[in-house]
Amino acid sequence: MRRLVMWDIDRTLLHGGGVAGRAWMTAFTAVTGVDWKITPDFGGRTDLDICTEVFASHGVTDCTPERFFERYIEEVHGTRHLFAEQGALLPGVRDVLDALAARDDVVQTLVTGNVPQVAAAKVEAFDLSGAFDAQVGGYGTDDSVRATLVRRSQERAQEKYGEKFRAVVIGDTVHDVAGALANGALAVAVATGGNSMAELTLAGAHIVLPDLSDVAVAVDAITR
């Protein structure tokens, strides 16, 4: 049985330099006419979930997530060159992706809280797109709940390839771990984001790494 390796993006693969966050705030004010006042915790959450909180905290009742996302995607598209200029690829990422891509028993994709177009812009900025089968990913427009994104990715992969996979989720937050455990997936956590190794372990991650800089250890953890 092959492995479906589902990667989170932000703080797992890369640091985006705050570009998407600034685009989010600009788009919000442009669409709603309301000044930005309260910044939520974005880490490990889906864009649908964040959108609901932002609308509620700013008293917005006459805007849909779809309308907001359309403008948000436009803002990201206009500033996408800044991801590579102001952000960074995290240690070991490219080598781990390349090592997994060379294996016949692995399919890599994205399970991220980002909407698909923004996810694509982030990985394209660091020339990572070729590592992933984006068609079978799970994205922030699929559902508000992170676990559902994992399930949708599994369903899409099975439908496309006509086979079941061993699921592996790689992320940096307790939300990623919870999404993996809810779907019976192997939870590989990296402490490169907002949660410590201890917090990720307590959340139930099967394997916790400080980062992906030790490529051999990371690949073994993902494929064992």
mmCIF file of C-alpha atoms in Angstrom:
data_model
loop_
_atom_site.group_PDB
_atom_site.id
_atom_site.type_symbol
_atom_site.label_atom_id
_atom_site.label_comp_id
_atom_site.label_asym_id
_atom_site.label_seq_id
_atom_site.Cartn_x
_atom_site.Cartn_y
_atom_site.Cartn_z
ATOM 1 C CA MET A 1 0.000 0.000 0.000
ATOM 2 C CA ARG A 2 1.436 3.366 -1.034
ATOM 3 C CA ARG A 3 1.620 6.372 1.256
ATOM 4 C CA LEU A 4 -0.303 9.584 0.740
ATOM 5 C CA VAL A 5 1.891 12.221 2.354
ATOM 6 C CA MET A 6 -0.163 15.326 3.135
ATOM 7 C CA TRP A 7 1.883 18.447 3.799
ATOM 8 C CA ASP A 8 0.828 21.562 5.656
ATOM 9 C CA ILE A 9 2.393 24.691 4.136
ATOM 10 C CA ASP A 10 2.849 27.558 6.580
ATOM 11 C CA ARG A 11 5.601 27.025 9.141
ATOM 12 C CA THR A 12 5.954 23.423 7.981
ATOM 13 C CA LEU A 13 7.351 23.901 4.484
ATOM 14 C CA LEU A 14 7.979 27.618 4.500
ATOM 15 C CA HIS A 15 7.599 30.969 6.193
ATOM 16 C CA GLY A 16 5.634 33.366 3.996
ATOM 17 C CA GLY A 17 6.943 36.596 5.461
ATOM 18 C CA GLY A 18 3.494 37.832 6.450
ATOM 19 C CA VAL A 19 2.554 38.443 2.821
ATOM 20 C CA ALA A 20 -0.727 36.523 2.953
ATOM 21 C CA GLY A 21 -1.697 38.111 6.262
ATOM 22 C CA ARG A 22 -1.263 41.604 4.846
ATOM 23 C CA ALA A 23 -3.231 40.620 1.738
ATOM 24 C CA TRP A 24 -5.981 39.290 3.990
ATOM 25 C CA MET A 25 -6.296 42.596 5.875
ATOM 26 C CA THR A 26 -6.195 44.674 2.701
ATOM 27 C CA ALA A 27 -8.851 42.537 1.044
ATOM 28 C CA PHE A 28 -11.070 42.598 4.117
ATOM 29 C CA THR A 29 -11.214 46.385 4.264
ATOM 30 C CA ALA A 30 -11.590 46.700 0.491
ATOM 31 C CA VAL A 31 -14.574 44.338 0.415
ATOM 32 C CA THR A 32 -16.346 45.319 3.638
ATOM 33 C CA GLY A 33 -15.362 48.968 4.092
ATOM 34 C CA VAL A 34 -14.536 48.139 7.715
ATOM 35 C CA ASP A 35 -11.148 49.022 9.221
ATOM 36 C CA TRP A 36 -9.116 46.067 10.456
ATOM 37 C CA LYS A 37 -9.112 45.945 14.269
ATOM 38 C CA ILE A 38 -8.562 42.418 15.561
ATOM 39 C CA THR A 39 -6.049 39.887 14.228
ATOM 40 C CA PRO A 40 -6.958 36.251 14.931
ATOM 41 C CA ASP A 41 -4.609 33.333 15.434
ATOM 42 C CA PHE A 42 -4.080 31.997 11.907
ATOM 43 C CA GLY A 43 -1.898 29.018 12.860
ATOM 44 C CA GLY A 44 -3.223 25.619 11.771
ATOM 45 C CA ARG A 45 -6.717 26.880 11.020
ATOM 46 C CA THR A 46 -8.718 26.879 7.800
ATOM 47 C CA ASP A 47 -9.460 30.063 5.897
ATOM 48 C CA LEU A 48 -13.189 29.385 6.231
ATOM 49 C CA ASP A 49 -12.848 29.144 9.999
ATOM 50 C CA ILE A 50 -10.768 32.318 10.205
ATOM 51 C CA CYS A 51 -13.165 34.166 7.906
ATOM 52 C CA THR A 52 -16.101 33.367 10.194
ATOM 53 C CA GLU A 53 -14.220 34.695 13.230
ATOM 54 C CA VAL A 54 -13.013 37.844 11.470
ATOM 55 C CA PHE A 55 -16.490 38.718 10.198
ATOM 56 C CA ALA A 56 -17.995 38.178 13.643
ATOM 57 C CA SER A 57 -15.331 40.127 15.531
ATOM 58 C CA HIS A 58 -15.700 43.076 13.150
ATOM 59 C CA GLY A 59 -19.507 42.995 13.072
ATOM 60 C CA VAL A 60 -19.701 42.141 9.360
ATOM 61 C CA THR A 61 -22.982 40.509 8.389
ATOM 62 C CA ASP A 62 -23.383 41.422 4.705
ATOM 63 C CA CYS A 63 -20.389 39.676 3.133
ATOM 64 C CA THR A 64 -19.905 36.049 2.149
ATOM 65 C CA PRO A 65 -16.622 34.126 2.413
ATOM 66 C CA GLU A 66 -16.755 33.534 -1.350
ATOM 67 C CA ARG A 67 -16.876 37.261 -2.074
ATOM 68 C CA PHE A 68 -14.036 37.939 0.344
ATOM 69 C CA PHE A 69 -11.855 35.106 -0.976
ATOM 70 C CA GLU A 70 -12.191 36.415 -4.529
ATOM 71 C CA ARG A 71 -10.629 39.737 -3.513
ATOM 72 C CA TYR A 72 -8.120 38.076 -1.190
ATOM 73 C CA ILE A 73 -6.844 35.891 -4.031
ATOM 74 C CA GLU A 74 -6.446 38.988 -6.208
ATOM 75 C CA GLU A 75 -4.393 40.694 -3.502
ATOM 76 C CA VAL A 76 -2.144 37.653 -3.080
ATOM 77 C CA HIS A 77 -1.697 37.336 -6.833
ATOM 78 C CA GLY A 78 -0.527 40.943 -7.019
ATOM 79 C CA THR A 79 2.087 40.498 -4.290
ATOM 80 C CA ARG A 80 3.041 36.843 -4.759
ATOM 81 C CA HIS A 81 6.646 37.745 -5.662
ATOM 82 C CA LEU A 82 7.096 38.885 -2.059
ATOM 83 C CA PHE A 83 6.765 35.347 -0.673
ATOM 84 C CA ALA A 84 10.277 34.466 -1.819
ATOM 85 C CA GLU A 85 11.648 37.949 -1.126
ATOM 86 C CA GLN A 86 10.338 38.299 2.417
ATOM 87 C CA GLY A 87 9.778 34.673 3.393
ATOM 88 C CA ALA A 88 11.992 31.594 3.512
ATOM 89 C CA LEU A 89 12.004 27.884 2.866
ATOM 90 C CA LEU A 90 12.470 25.980 6.113
ATOM 91 C CA PRO A 91 15.540 23.771 6.734
ATOM 92 C CA GLY A 92 15.681 20.456 4.911
ATOM 93 C CA VAL A 93 12.377 20.890 3.113
ATOM 94 C CA ARG A 94 13.595 20.731 -0.474
ATOM 95 C CA ASP A 95 15.803 17.707 0.176
ATOM 96 C CA VAL A 96 13.024 15.805 1.970
ATOM 97 C CA LEU A 97 10.540 16.550 -0.814
ATOM 98 C CA ASP A 98 13.055 15.424 -3.446
ATOM 99 C CA ALA A 99 13.827 12.217 -1.555
ATOM 100 C CA LEU A 100 10.145 11.349 -1.260
ATOM 101 C CA ALA A 101 9.473 12.273 -4.892
ATOM 102 C CA ALA A 102 12.047 9.695 -5.960
ATOM 103 C CA ARG A 103 10.093 6.881 -4.302
ATOM 104 C CA ASP A 104 7.451 4.852 -6.106
ATOM 105 C CA ASP A 105 5.524 4.184 -2.895
ATOM 106 C CA VAL A 106 4.758 7.829 -2.070
ATOM 107 C CA VAL A 107 2.302 10.400 -3.429
ATOM 108 C CA GLN A 108 2.755 13.886 -1.978
ATOM 109 C CA THR A 109 0.042 16.503 -1.757
ATOM 110 C CA LEU A 110 -1.032 19.509 0.299
ATOM 111 C CA VAL A 111 -3.481 19.628 3.176
ATOM 112 C CA THR A 112 -3.577 23.260 4.170
ATOM 113 C CA GLY A 113 -5.953 25.809 5.614
ATOM 114 C CA ASN A 114 -5.167 28.068 2.664
ATOM 115 C CA VAL A 115 -7.585 28.467 -0.219
ATOM 116 C CA PRO A 116 -6.216 26.536 -3.251
ATOM 117 C CA GLN A 117 -5.034 29.577 -5.216
ATOM 118 C CA VAL A 118 -3.064 30.972 -2.284
ATOM 119 C CA ALA A 119 -1.588 27.566 -1.503
ATOM 120 C CA ALA A 120 -0.413 27.362 -5.110
ATOM 121 C CA ALA A 121 1.127 30.843 -4.978
ATOM 122 C CA LYS A 122 3.132 29.997 -1.871
ATOM 123 C CA VAL A 123 4.642 26.757 -3.131
ATOM 124 C CA GLU A 124 5.239 28.200 -6.611
ATOM 125 C CA ALA A 125 7.216 31.064 -5.080
ATOM 126 C CA PHE A 126 9.776 28.547 -3.826
ATOM 127 C CA ASP A 127 9.629 26.283 -6.896
ATOM 128 C CA LEU A 128 8.015 23.426 -4.981
ATOM 129 C CA SER A 129 4.923 22.854 -7.106
ATOM 130 C CA GLY A 130 6.311 19.831 -8.934
ATOM 131 C CA ALA A 131 6.556 17.843 -5.707
ATOM 132 C CA PHE A 132 2.806 17.753 -5.127
ATOM 133 C CA ASP A 133 -0.285 16.322 -6.754
ATOM 134 C CA ALA A 134 -2.368 19.370 -5.906
ATOM 135 C CA GLN A 135 -5.501 17.812 -7.402
ATOM 136 C CA VAL A 136 -5.842 15.424 -4.469
ATOM 137 C CA GLY A 137 -5.135 17.975 -1.727
ATOM 138 C CA GLY A 138 -7.356 19.335 1.022
ATOM 139 C CA TYR A 139 -7.875 23.088 1.229
ATOM 140 C CA GLY A 140 -9.338 25.838 3.371
ATOM 141 C CA THR A 141 -12.421 26.120 1.181
ATOM 142 C CA ASP A 142 -13.383 22.474 1.736
ATOM 143 C CA ASP A 143 -14.587 22.938 5.301
ATOM 144 C CA SER A 144 -14.019 24.911 8.486
ATOM 145 C CA VAL A 145 -12.768 21.822 10.321
ATOM 146 C CA ARG A 146 -9.182 20.756 9.675
ATOM 147 C CA ALA A 147 -9.931 17.050 9.989
ATOM 148 C CA THR A 148 -12.354 17.253 7.065
ATOM 149 C CA LEU A 149 -9.549 18.531 4.837
ATOM 150 C CA VAL A 150 -7.560 15.378 5.570
ATOM 151 C CA ARG A 151 -10.560 13.196 4.780
ATOM 152 C CA ARG A 152 -11.271 15.022 1.521
ATOM 153 C CA SER A 153 -7.659 14.569 0.430
ATOM 154 C CA GLN A 154 -7.856 10.844 1.110
ATOM 155 C CA GLU A 155 -11.101 10.602 -0.854
ATOM 156 C CA ARG A 156 -9.687 12.513 -3.801
ATOM 157 C CA ALA A 157 -6.540 10.402 -3.905
ATOM 158 C CA GLN A 158 -8.491 7.154 -3.805
ATOM 159 C CA GLU A 159 -10.817 8.380 -6.548
ATOM 160 C CA LYS A 160 -7.979 9.519 -8.806
ATOM 161 C CA TYR A 161 -5.619 6.595 -8.327
ATOM 162 C CA GLY A 162 -8.152 3.841 -7.715
ATOM 163 C CA GLU A 163 -6.396 2.605 -4.603
ATOM 164 C CA LYS A 164 -6.299 3.153 -0.871
ATOM 165 C CA PHE A 165 -3.306 4.804 0.738
ATOM 166 C CA ARG A 166 -1.580 4.827 4.082
ATOM 167 C CA ALA A 167 -2.151 8.404 5.195
ATOM 168 C CA VAL A 168 0.614 10.575 6.639
ATOM 169 C CA VAL A 169 0.013 14.149 7.794
ATOM 170 C CA ILE A 170 2.952 16.499 8.354
ATOM 171 C CA GLY A 171 2.330 19.778 10.158
ATOM 172 C CA ASP A 172 3.547 22.159 12.821
ATOM 173 C CA THR A 173 0.465 22.716 14.999
ATOM 174 C CA VAL A 174 -1.777 20.758 17.317
ATOM 175 C CA HIS A 175 -4.554 21.315 14.749
ATOM 176 C CA ASP A 176 -2.559 19.331 12.173
ATOM 177 C CA VAL A 177 -2.060 16.541 14.705
ATOM 178 C CA ALA A 178 -5.760 16.467 15.580
ATOM 179 C CA GLY A 179 -6.714 16.326 11.903
ATOM 180 C CA ALA A 180 -4.403 13.369 11.373
ATOM 181 C CA LEU A 181 -5.611 11.433 14.407
ATOM 182 C CA ALA A 182 -9.270 11.967 13.504
ATOM 183 C CA ASN A 183 -8.623 10.186 10.206
ATOM 184 C CA GLY A 184 -6.370 7.385 11.397
ATOM 185 C CA ALA A 185 -3.329 8.957 9.742
ATOM 186 C CA LEU A 186 0.256 8.925 10.939
ATOM 187 C CA ALA A 187 0.867 12.312 12.562
ATOM 188 C CA VAL A 188 4.384 13.632 11.962
ATOM 189 C CA ALA A 189 4.860 16.986 13.662
ATOM 190 C CA VAL A 190 7.659 19.513 13.247
ATOM 191 C CA ALA A 191 8.294 22.146 15.909
ATOM 192 C CA THR A 192 8.912 24.928 13.404
ATOM 193 C CA GLY A 193 5.716 26.845 14.109
ATOM 194 C CA GLY A 194 3.723 27.991 17.100
ATOM 195 C CA ASN A 195 3.745 24.749 19.085
ATOM 196 C CA SER A 196 6.677 23.246 20.959
ATOM 197 C CA MET A 197 7.829 19.647 20.732
ATOM 198 C CA ALA A 198 6.263 19.008 24.128
ATOM 199 C CA GLU A 199 2.911 20.459 23.042
ATOM 200 C CA LEU A 200 2.912 18.441 19.833
ATOM 201 C CA THR A 201 3.727 15.273 21.751
ATOM 202 C CA LEU A 202 0.971 15.964 24.260
ATOM 203 C CA ALA A 203 -1.452 16.474 21.366
ATOM 204 C CA GLY A 204 -0.787 12.887 20.314
ATOM 205 C CA ALA A 205 1.675 13.192 17.440
ATOM 206 C CA HIS A 206 3.223 9.821 16.634
ATOM 207 C CA ILE A 207 6.562 11.397 15.694
ATOM 208 C CA VAL A 208 7.852 14.856 16.630
ATOM 209 C CA LEU A 209 10.898 16.406 14.971
ATOM 210 C CA PRO A 210 12.565 19.746 15.735
ATOM 211 C CA ASP A 211 12.611 20.429 11.977
ATOM 212 C CA LEU A 212 13.387 18.626 8.710
ATOM 213 C CA SER A 213 17.106 19.433 8.588
ATOM 214 C CA ASP A 214 18.116 15.798 9.185
ATOM 215 C CA VAL A 215 16.809 14.501 5.874
ATOM 216 C CA ALA A 216 17.438 10.810 6.546
ATOM 217 C CA VAL A 217 15.617 10.942 9.895
ATOM 218 C CA ALA A 218 12.699 12.877 8.388
ATOM 219 C CA VAL A 219 12.271 10.516 5.434
ATOM 220 C CA ASP A 220 12.456 7.505 7.751
ATOM 221 C CA ALA A 221 9.831 9.026 10.050
ATOM 222 C CA ILE A 222 7.471 9.652 7.145
ATOM 223 C CA THR A 223 7.900 6.264 5.462
ATOM 224 C CA ARG A 224 8.491 3.852 8.347
#
